[in-house]
Short mmCIF file of C-alpha atoms in Angstrom, two decimals:
data_model
loop_
_atom_site.label_atom_id
_atom_site.label_comp_id
_atom_site.label_asym_id
_atom_site.label_seq_id
_atom_site.Cartn_x
_atom_site.Cartn_y
_atom_site.Cartn_z
CA UNK P 27 -0.07 -0.24 -0.30
CA UNK P 28 2.95 2.32 0.96
CA UNK P 29 4.78 1.82 -2.71
CA UNK P 30 1.32 1.89 -4.01
CA UNK P 31 1.14 6.06 -2.37
CA UNK P 32 4.50 6.55 -2.79
CA UNK P 33 4.18 5.59 -7.25
CA UNK P 34 1.57 7.85 -6.96
CA UNK P 35 3.30 10.59 -4.94
CA UNK P 36 5.95 10.24 -7.56
CA UNK P 37 3.36 10.64 -10.70
CA UNK P 38 1.73 13.07 -9.71
CA UNK P 39 4.98 15.55 -9.15
CA UNK P 40 5.39 14.27 -13.03
CA UNK P 41 2.23 15.47 -14.14
CA UNK P 42 3.08 18.89 -12.06
CA UNK P 43 6.39 19.17 -13.79
CA UNK P 44 5.86 18.52 -17.55
CA UNK P 45 2.62 22.03 -16.55
CA UNK P 46 4.94 23.86 -15.55
CA UNK P 47 7.78 23.11 -17.47
CA UNK P 48 7.98 26.02 -20.90
CA UNK P 49 9.76 25.57 -24.25
CA UNK P 50 11.50 28.29 -26.13
CA UNK P 51 8.26 28.13 -28.39
CA UNK P 52 5.88 27.99 -26.53
CA UNK P 53 7.39 30.81 -24.36
CA UNK P 54 7.55 32.90 -27.54
CA UNK P 55 4.40 32.91 -28.10
CA UNK P 56 3.50 33.66 -25.32
CA UNK P 57 5.28 36.62 -25.47
CA UNK P 58 3.50 37.72 -28.17
CA UNK P 59 -0.37 37.57 -27.23
CA UNK P 60 0.94 38.75 -23.96
CA UNK P 61 3.55 41.84 -24.56
CA UNK P 62 3.02 45.29 -24.17
CA UNK P 63 4.86 46.29 -26.82
CA UNK P 64 3.46 44.07 -29.05
CA UNK P 65 0.36 45.50 -27.49
CA UNK P 66 0.33 48.41 -28.74
CA UNK P 67 2.65 48.20 -31.95
CA UNK P 68 -1.20 45.91 -32.61
CA UNK P 69 -3.04 48.68 -31.70
CA UNK P 70 -1.33 50.94 -32.88
CA UNK P 71 -2.02 48.66 -36.46
CA UNK P 72 -5.48 49.07 -35.77
CA UNK P 73 -5.78 52.95 -34.75
CA UNK P 74 -4.83 53.07 -38.46
CA UNK P 75 -6.61 50.92 -40.50
CA UNK P 76 -9.45 53.88 -39.23
CA UNK P 77 -7.78 56.38 -40.87
CA UNK P 78 -8.15 54.99 -44.05
CA UNK P 79 -11.83 54.53 -42.57
CA UNK P 80 -11.38 58.06 -42.24
CA UNK P 81 -10.22 59.20 -45.81
CA UNK P 82 -12.74 56.37 -47.58
CA UNK P 83 -15.52 58.43 -46.26
CA UNK P 84 -14.12 61.76 -48.45
CA UNK P 85 -15.67 58.98 -51.77
CA UNK P 86 -19.15 58.62 -49.83
CA UNK P 87 -21.97 61.16 -49.97
CA UNK P 88 -22.89 63.20 -46.97
CA UNK P 89 -26.43 63.63 -45.54
CA UNK P 90 -26.84 67.46 -43.03
CA UNK P 91 -29.94 68.60 -41.41
CA UNK P 92 -30.59 71.61 -39.54
CA UNK P 93 -33.72 72.45 -37.96
CA UNK P 94 -34.83 76.09 -35.78
CA UNK P 95 -38.23 76.65 -34.36
CA UNK P 96 -39.10 79.79 -32.64
CA UNK P 97 -41.05 83.00 -32.33
CA UNK P 98 -39.99 85.78 -35.52
CA UNK P 99 -40.80 89.80 -34.92
CA UNK P 100 -40.89 91.23 -38.27
CA UNK P 101 -40.63 94.75 -38.40
CA UNK P 102 -40.44 96.07 -42.31
CA UNK P 103 -42.73 98.13 -45.37
CA UNK P 104 -43.63 95.05 -46.80
CA UNK P 105 -45.19 92.74 -43.79
CA UNK P 106 -45.64 95.24 -41.56
CA UNK P 107 -44.80 95.14 -37.83
CA UNK P 108 -45.79 90.57 -37.29
CA UNK P 109 -44.99 88.46 -34.61
CA UNK P 110 -44.76 85.29 -35.54
CA UNK P 111 -44.43 81.79 -34.41
CA UNK P 112 -41.65 79.59 -36.94
CA UNK P 113 -40.71 76.79 -37.64
CA UNK P 114 -37.14 75.96 -40.91
CA UNK P 115 -36.28 72.50 -41.11
CA UNK P 116 -33.91 71.61 -44.63
CA UNK P 117 -31.98 68.55 -45.36
CA UNK P 118 -29.33 69.07 -47.88
CA UNK P 119 -27.39 65.73 -50.11
CA UNK P 120 -24.08 66.91 -51.20
CA UNK P 121 -21.10 64.33 -53.61
CA UNK P 122 -17.52 65.48 -53.86
CA UNK P 123 -17.02 65.01 -57.14
CA UNK P 124 -13.83 66.95 -57.76
CA UNK P 125 -11.09 68.10 -54.55
CA UNK P 126 -7.96 67.74 -57.08
CA UNK P 127 -7.18 63.65 -56.65
CA UNK P 128 -6.57 64.23 -53.23
CA UNK P 129 -8.96 61.64 -51.44
CA UNK P 130 -7.08 59.54 -53.59
CA UNK P 131 -3.60 59.77 -53.09
CA UNK P 132 -4.73 60.16 -49.34
CA UNK P 133 -6.18 57.18 -49.11
CA UNK P 134 -2.77 56.07 -50.81
CA UNK P 135 -1.29 57.62 -47.55
CA UNK P 136 -3.39 56.16 -45.59
CA UNK P 137 -3.00 52.45 -47.08
CA UNK P 138 1.23 52.67 -47.31
CA UNK P 139 0.69 53.78 -42.73
CA UNK P 140 -1.34 50.57 -42.82
CA UNK P 141 1.42 48.60 -44.29
CA UNK P 142 4.21 50.47 -41.99
CA UNK P 143 2.36 50.20 -39.33
CA UNK P 144 1.75 45.39 -39.85
CA UNK P 145 5.25 46.19 -40.78
CA UNK P 146 6.70 47.54 -38.03
CA UNK P 147 4.11 44.93 -35.46
CA UNK P 148 6.15 42.97 -36.91
CA UNK P 149 9.67 43.62 -36.08
CA UNK P 150 8.01 44.75 -33.03
CA UNK P 151 7.16 40.91 -32.87
CA UNK P 152 10.59 40.24 -34.07
CA UNK P 153 12.80 42.66 -31.21
CA UNK P 154 10.44 41.21 -28.75
CA UNK P 155 11.20 37.43 -29.91
CA UNK P 156 14.66 37.98 -29.13
CA UNK P 157 14.58 39.84 -26.33
CA UNK P 158 12.93 35.64 -24.81
CA UNK P 159 15.04 34.70 -26.44
CA UNK P 160 18.07 36.41 -25.08
CA UNK P 161 17.19 35.78 -21.17
CA UNK P 162 15.64 32.09 -21.85
CA UNK P 163 18.92 31.29 -22.73
CA UNK P 164 21.28 32.87 -20.73
CA UNK P 165 19.04 31.53 -17.99
CA UNK P 166 20.18 28.27 -19.34
CA UNK P 167 23.94 28.70 -19.42
CA UNK P 168 23.44 30.22 -15.39
CA UNK P 169 21.45 26.58 -14.38
CA UNK P 170 24.16 24.91 -15.94
CA UNK P 171 26.52 26.94 -14.31
CA UNK P 172 25.15 26.51 -10.40
CA UNK P 173 25.19 23.12 -11.47
CA UNK P 174 29.21 23.15 -12.02
CA UNK P 175 29.78 25.03 -9.33
CA UNK P 176 26.70 23.42 -7.14
CA UNK P 177 29.47 19.82 -8.28
CA UNK P 178 32.47 21.97 -7.12
CA UNK P 179 31.07 22.07 -3.76
CA UNK P 180 30.71 18.59 -3.81
CA UNK P 181 34.50 17.32 -4.49
CA UNK P 182 35.81 19.91 -2.16
CA UNK P 183 34.12 18.50 0.53
CA UNK P 184 34.81 15.05 0.27
CA UNK P 185 38.47 16.28 -0.55
CA UNK P 186 38.08 18.41 2.95
CA UNK P 187 37.07 15.47 4.69
CA UNK P 188 40.11 13.31 2.42
CA UNK P 189 42.27 15.63 4.33
CA UNK P 190 41.38 15.87 7.30
CA UNK P 191 41.44 11.32 7.86
CA UNK P 192 44.68 11.69 6.80
CA UNK P 193 45.76 14.26 9.32
CA UNK P 194 44.66 12.79 11.83
CA UNK P 195 45.93 9.36 10.45
CA UNK P 196 49.55 11.69 11.03
CA UNK P 197 48.94 11.36 7.43
CA UNK P 198 49.53 15.42 6.02
CA UNK P 199 50.40 18.46 7.77
CA UNK P 200 47.66 20.80 8.54
CA UNK P 201 48.52 23.34 5.75
CA UNK P 202 46.93 20.09 3.83
CA UNK P 203 43.81 20.84 6.27
CA UNK P 204 44.24 24.83 6.04
CA UNK P 205 43.97 24.56 2.15
CA UNK P 206 41.09 21.94 1.70
CA UNK P 207 39.20 24.09 3.74
CA UNK P 208 40.56 27.64 1.57
CA UNK P 209 39.82 25.97 -1.63
CA UNK P 210 36.30 23.99 -0.35
CA UNK P 211 35.21 28.27 1.01
CA UNK P 212 36.27 29.19 -2.69
CA UNK P 213 34.14 27.14 -3.67
CA UNK P 214 31.45 28.01 -1.77
CA UNK P 215 31.30 30.97 -2.14
CA UNK P 216 31.82 30.54 -5.92
CA UNK P 217 28.48 28.65 -6.09
CA UNK P 218 26.59 31.56 -4.12
CA UNK P 219 27.82 34.15 -6.73
CA UNK P 220 26.87 32.21 -9.97
CA UNK P 221 23.15 30.77 -7.80
CA UNK P 222 22.88 35.23 -6.73
CA UNK P 223 23.98 34.80 -11.55
CA UNK P 224 20.48 32.66 -11.80
CA UNK P 225 18.53 34.94 -10.14
CA UNK P 226 19.24 38.36 -12.33
CA UNK P 227 18.99 36.15 -14.91
CA UNK P 228 16.46 34.62 -14.07
CA UNK P 229 14.24 38.64 -12.74
CA UNK P 230 15.20 39.53 -16.76
CA UNK P 231 13.09 36.11 -18.25
CA UNK P 232 10.44 37.60 -15.45
CA UNK P 233 10.84 40.75 -16.69
CA UNK P 234 10.01 39.69 -20.67
CA UNK P 235 7.93 36.70 -19.91
CA UNK P 236 5.72 38.91 -17.68
CA UNK P 237 5.85 35.90 -15.57
CA UNK P 238 7.25 34.06 -12.91
CA UNK P 239 10.24 31.09 -13.97
CA UNK P 240 11.80 28.53 -12.48
CA UNK P 241 14.41 27.52 -13.58
CA UNK P 242 13.88 23.34 -12.94
CA UNK P 243 10.79 24.49 -15.59
CA UNK P 244 13.87 25.35 -18.33
CA UNK P 245 13.64 23.28 -21.00
CA UNK P 246 17.24 22.69 -22.87
CA UNK P 247 16.50 24.82 -26.47
CA UNK P 248 18.44 22.93 -29.43
CA UNK P 249 18.28 25.39 -33.10
CA UNK P 250 17.02 23.51 -35.48
CA UNK P 251 16.01 26.58 -37.83
CA UNK P 252 18.54 27.34 -40.78
CA UNK P 253 20.83 29.59 -40.96
CA UNK P 254 22.76 31.48 -45.06
CA UNK P 255 25.71 29.83 -46.40
CA UNK P 256 27.47 32.38 -46.08
CA UNK P 257 27.26 36.75 -44.68
CA UNK P 258 27.06 37.82 -47.71
CA UNK P 259 23.54 35.59 -48.17
CA UNK P 260 22.95 36.57 -44.92
CA UNK P 261 22.67 40.76 -45.98
CA UNK P 262 21.25 39.56 -49.52
CA UNK P 263 18.50 38.24 -47.32
CA UNK P 264 18.27 41.13 -44.74
CA UNK P 265 18.11 44.19 -46.73
CA UNK P 266 15.01 42.98 -48.31
CA UNK P 267 13.29 41.33 -45.60
CA UNK P 268 13.47 42.43 -42.50
CA UNK P 269 10.69 44.68 -41.09
CA UNK P 270 12.66 47.47 -41.23
CA UNK P 271 13.38 47.96 -44.42
CA UNK P 272 9.72 47.20 -44.71
CA UNK P 273 9.39 50.18 -42.72
CA UNK P 274 11.37 52.46 -44.01
CA UNK P 275 9.72 51.79 -47.28
CA UNK P 276 6.36 51.83 -46.41
CA UNK P 277 7.62 54.87 -44.81
CA UNK P 278 8.80 56.76 -47.88
CA UNK P 279 6.12 55.43 -50.02
CA UNK P 280 3.33 56.33 -48.04
CA UNK P 281 5.54 60.75 -48.08
CA UNK P 282 5.94 60.45 -51.74
CA UNK P 283 2.00 59.18 -52.11
CA UNK P 284 1.31 62.84 -48.71
CA UNK P 285 3.04 65.14 -51.52
CA UNK P 286 1.15 63.49 -54.27
CA UNK P 287 -2.12 64.84 -51.68
CA UNK P 288 -1.09 68.27 -51.13
CA UNK P 289 -0.88 69.05 -54.96
CA UNK P 290 -4.92 68.74 -54.45
CA UNK P 291 -4.36 72.88 -53.09
CA UNK P 292 -3.90 73.86 -56.60
CA UNK P 293 -6.88 72.52 -58.30
CA UNK P 294 -10.43 73.84 -58.18
CA UNK P 295 -13.48 71.65 -55.42
CA UNK P 296 -16.29 70.79 -57.60
CA UNK P 297 -19.38 69.24 -55.59
CA UNK P 298 -22.70 68.48 -56.22
CA UNK P 299 -25.93 69.02 -53.77
CA UNK P 300 -29.23 68.83 -53.53
CA UNK P 301 -31.42 70.64 -50.62
CA UNK P 302 -35.14 70.23 -49.07
CA UNK P 303 -36.26 73.09 -47.31
CA UNK P 304 -39.52 73.32 -44.85
CA UNK P 305 -40.21 76.81 -43.68
CA UNK P 306 -43.75 78.41 -42.20
CA UNK P 307 -43.91 81.94 -41.08
CA UNK P 308 -40.37 82.56 -41.81
CA UNK P 309 -39.58 85.92 -42.87
CA UNK P 310 -42.76 87.77 -41.81
CA UNK P 311 -44.16 86.05 -44.23
CA UNK P 312 -46.86 84.07 -43.03
CA UNK P 313 -47.70 80.37 -44.34
CA UNK P 314 -45.60 78.26 -45.85
CA UNK P 315 -42.51 78.52 -47.42
CA UNK P 316 -40.57 74.73 -49.27
CA UNK P 317 -37.69 74.74 -51.36
CA UNK P 318 -36.45 72.63 -53.74
CA UNK P 319 -32.81 73.09 -55.49
CA UNK P 320 -29.81 70.94 -57.24
CA UNK P 321 -26.76 72.45 -58.18
CA UNK P 322 -22.90 72.06 -58.07
CA UNK P 323 -20.26 74.22 -55.21
CA UNK P 324 -18.12 75.02 -57.24
CA UNK P 325 -14.35 76.81 -55.29
CA UNK P 326 -11.03 77.48 -56.78
CA UNK P 327 -7.78 79.31 -54.07
CA UNK P 328 -6.73 82.11 -56.55
CA UNK P 329 -3.52 83.44 -52.72
CA UNK P 330 -3.16 81.47 -50.03
CA UNK P 331 0.14 83.00 -49.20
CA UNK P 332 2.22 79.99 -50.39
CA UNK P 333 1.27 78.13 -48.00
CA UNK P 334 0.62 75.02 -50.47
CA UNK P 335 4.42 75.56 -51.78
CA UNK P 336 5.31 75.38 -47.79
CA UNK P 337 3.83 72.89 -47.14
CA UNK P 338 5.38 70.69 -50.53
CA UNK P 339 8.37 71.94 -49.53
CA UNK P 340 7.72 70.17 -46.37
CA UNK P 341 6.72 66.44 -47.65
CA UNK P 342 9.76 66.42 -49.52
CA UNK P 343 12.20 67.43 -47.61
CA UNK P 344 9.68 64.42 -45.49
CA UNK P 345 10.76 61.62 -48.30
CA UNK P 346 14.36 62.51 -47.92
CA UNK P 347 13.49 62.25 -44.20
CA UNK P 348 12.86 58.40 -44.77
CA UNK P 349 15.63 58.10 -47.30
CA UNK P 350 18.07 58.80 -45.58
CA UNK P 351 16.42 56.73 -42.00
CA UNK P 352 16.43 53.71 -44.56
CA UNK P 353 20.32 54.00 -45.50
CA UNK P 354 21.01 53.98 -41.86
CA UNK P 355 18.52 50.98 -41.37
CA UNK P 356 20.45 49.77 -43.65
CA UNK P 357 24.40 49.58 -41.94
CA UNK P 358 22.63 49.62 -38.74
CA UNK P 359 21.87 46.08 -40.22
CA UNK P 360 24.80 45.62 -41.75
CA UNK P 361 26.63 45.98 -38.79
CA UNK P 362 24.37 43.16 -36.42
CA UNK P 363 24.83 40.57 -39.76
CA UNK P 364 28.96 41.02 -39.18
CA UNK P 365 29.27 41.24 -35.36
CA UNK P 366 26.22 38.59 -35.69
CA UNK P 367 28.03 36.36 -37.87
CA UNK P 368 31.72 36.28 -36.64
CA UNK P 369 30.89 35.46 -33.00
CA UNK P 370 28.88 32.70 -35.06
CA UNK P 371 31.63 31.20 -36.67
CA UNK P 372 34.34 32.85 -33.92
CA UNK P 373 32.33 30.44 -31.36
CA UNK P 374 32.66 27.89 -32.86
CA UNK P 375 35.97 27.72 -33.71
CA UNK P 376 35.98 28.45 -30.00
CA UNK P 377 34.39 25.14 -29.08
CA UNK P 378 35.97 22.95 -30.62
CA UNK P 379 39.78 23.93 -28.31
CA UNK P 380 38.00 24.38 -25.33
CA UNK P 381 36.53 20.25 -26.01
CA UNK P 382 39.52 19.58 -26.02
CA UNK P 383 40.67 21.46 -22.94
CA UNK P 384 38.15 20.55 -21.43
CA UNK P 385 39.14 16.46 -22.53
CA UNK P 386 42.55 16.83 -21.29
CA UNK P 387 41.81 18.45 -17.19
CA UNK P 388 39.19 15.99 -16.74
CA UNK P 389 41.67 13.40 -17.86
CA UNK P 390 43.94 15.80 -15.86
CA UNK P 391 42.37 15.65 -12.70
CA UNK P 392 41.09 11.80 -13.80
CA UNK P 393 45.27 10.69 -12.82
CA UNK P 394 46.10 13.27 -10.68
CA UNK P 395 43.44 12.33 -8.31
CA UNK P 396 45.06 8.67 -8.66
CA UNK P 397 49.12 10.19 -7.76
CA UNK P 398 47.87 11.81 -4.84
CA UNK P 399 46.18 8.76 -3.69
CA UNK P 400 49.87 6.96 -4.34
CA UNK P 401 51.38 10.01 -2.84
CA UNK P 402 52.97 10.95 -5.78
CA UNK P 403 50.47 14.48 -6.03
CA UNK P 404 50.80 17.16 -3.34
CA UNK P 405 46.64 18.88 -2.16
CA UNK P 406 48.09 22.50 -4.69
CA UNK P 407 48.75 19.90 -7.54
CA UNK P 408 44.77 17.86 -7.05
CA UNK P 409 42.84 21.28 -6.30
CA UNK P 410 44.82 23.22 -9.79
CA UNK P 411 43.75 20.34 -12.18
CA UNK P 412 40.29 20.68 -10.09
CA UNK P 413 39.91 24.35 -10.86
CA UNK P 414 41.01 23.47 -14.48
CA UNK P 415 38.17 21.30 -15.14
CA UNK P 416 35.98 23.17 -13.32
CA UNK P 417 37.14 26.39 -16.26
CA UNK P 418 36.86 24.45 -18.98
CA UNK P 419 33.17 22.94 -18.01
CA UNK P 420 31.99 26.60 -17.31
CA UNK P 421 33.82 28.02 -20.58
CA UNK P 422 32.24 25.13 -22.86
CA UNK P 423 28.32 26.24 -21.01
CA UNK P 424 29.19 29.95 -21.95
CA UNK P 425 30.62 28.97 -25.17
CA UNK P 426 27.59 26.77 -26.55
CA UNK P 427 25.00 28.74 -25.20
CA UNK P 428 26.59 32.22 -27.09
CA UNK P 429 27.00 30.53 -30.30
CA UNK P 430 22.97 28.89 -29.43
CA UNK P 431 22.22 32.89 -29.30
CA UNK P 432 24.00 34.28 -32.11
CA UNK P 433 22.33 32.21 -34.38
CA UNK P 434 19.48 33.54 -32.91
CA UNK P 435 21.65 36.21 -33.60
CA UNK P 436 21.55 36.19 -37.17
CA UNK P 437 17.91 35.46 -37.40
CA UNK P 438 17.26 38.85 -35.57
CA UNK P 439 19.64 40.27 -38.37
CA UNK P 440 17.71 38.82 -41.29
CA UNK P 441 14.35 39.62 -39.48
CA UNK P 442 13.23 35.64 -39.29
CA UNK P 443 13.46 35.33 -34.97
CA UNK P 444 9.68 34.83 -35.08
CA UNK P 445 8.96 32.14 -37.94
CA UNK P 446 11.61 30.37 -36.51
CA UNK P 447 10.47 29.86 -33.72
CA UNK P 448 6.71 29.41 -34.46
CA UNK P 449 7.02 28.19 -37.52
CA UNK P 450 4.18 27.69 -39.61
CA UNK P 451 2.31 28.63 -36.75
CA UNK P 452 3.51 32.38 -36.93
CA UNK P 453 1.26 32.87 -39.50
CA UNK P 454 -1.18 33.84 -36.92
CA UNK P 455 0.24 36.09 -35.91
CA UNK P 456 1.35 38.38 -38.86
CA UNK P 457 -2.52 37.72 -39.76
CA UNK P 458 -3.21 40.10 -37.14
CA UNK P 459 -1.93 42.34 -39.17
CA UNK P 460 -3.09 41.16 -42.58
CA UNK P 461 0.22 39.69 -43.32
CA UNK P 462 0.69 36.29 -44.53
CA UNK P 463 3.98 36.52 -44.46
CA UNK P 464 7.18 37.91 -44.51
CA UNK P 465 7.80 39.62 -48.50
CA UNK P 466 9.69 42.42 -49.34
CA UNK P 467 6.82 42.44 -52.69
CA UNK P 468 6.08 47.27 -51.97
CA UNK P 469 2.92 46.66 -53.51
CA UNK P 470 1.21 45.68 -50.66
CA UNK P 471 -0.48 47.49 -50.51
CA UNK P 472 -2.19 48.63 -53.44
CA UNK P 473 -3.84 45.08 -52.61
CA UNK P 474 -5.46 46.81 -49.09
CA UNK P 475 -10.05 46.11 -50.09
CA UNK P 476 -11.17 49.45 -50.12
CA UNK P 477 -12.54 49.28 -45.00
CA UNK P 478 -14.62 51.95 -45.12
CA UNK P 479 -17.72 49.47 -44.62
CA UNK P 480 -15.13 46.60 -44.08
CA UNK P 481 -16.00 44.60 -40.39
CA UNK P 482 -14.08 45.71 -37.61
CA UNK P 483 -14.22 42.14 -36.07
CA UNK P 484 -12.08 40.81 -38.91
CA UNK P 485 -8.71 41.40 -37.88
CA UNK P 486 -7.33 41.25 -41.23
CA UNK P 487 -7.87 42.91 -44.30
CA UNK P 488 -8.89 40.68 -47.85
CA UNK P 489 -6.04 40.49 -50.80
CA UNK P 490 -5.39 39.07 -53.83
CA UNK P 491 -3.70 36.18 -54.28
CA UNK P 492 -1.18 37.35 -56.64
#
């Protein structure tokens, strides 16, 4: 019966542990739906959709009602001195026929802004995914180093007990005992330092993830994505597909559309209208006065003090500004990509040497342990060999985790963090901003359907299949 309850307890603990386990992919999926930075960019995208709806409303007619009621006193040669209760009601239907193509270009401007906001969402999603990945890997690294430090404390305790027994048997000196205690104290101190580093890493992970995570719940991370074959291939891909570049491209396109929309000031405005009014006892004349009126309104500004030209010059400066921002983005991507690629290459070479270092230090420690038991090695020799072995293990853990992170840094430079980590599940994230996947076509804004009658509950706009 006791064995049965013991097994049930073990199974329960395993089930709880499995429920709390966190993988890198699950964590990324979680932060993309809860992180405030990502959610803020999503709301910014939705607000931009409303700007397009506002612009497209200019394609539709407007219907205005005016009404008044009261008492009017009139004293004129035609009516004499009279005081009458009156009312007036009117409906006017207006339709803009021409405004210098302003609505068309303003709609194009907002469509480009929508795509800019969409890719800005993806850009921030990639950044948050990379920040989470960095914090996750750093926590794994810190946890592994704690285990190494814990093993080192255990080893030094065993050595200290062994030396104490030898001293009590008169087979070694007091200085050897003190040396063993010194090594143990240092190992325990280093263990506390590694625990503190782990706490820092877990706090950083909590800041990005939004919830506290225990080190034992973190599952190991393995890179399984595809990497470019060369630095040049990586940089070329980043220049075409990185969301930051696509944001810049659509900002430039939006600035060009805005410049064209400002040229409407050089054209006349033509509106069609139809007006029906109903009045009674107006102007001192008793009785009804119903009128119907329809026609065209024309307005054309002849002089505005140079304001139109000034606005166009401002828009030209905005185009140049956005172009320079893109140039700066490309330079930063080239730098980030080059550094990430170099780190990946160098870490791969370093790990080869570190593995040899770890193997030889382990073999040296094993030999020194045997020779110490035979009296051919001092305690100092043994502790030095142990420190070498601990150092090799620690450096390998750091290098392997840094290499894993370097791979993700390359993906971050390319702008493919989320698609690589989540695979087809990333489509759900892209769909929130009307994207199926990342591409470098700059005509996506032209595929946005009219939104004026679109259902706001549908989070993605429709596009053709081309």
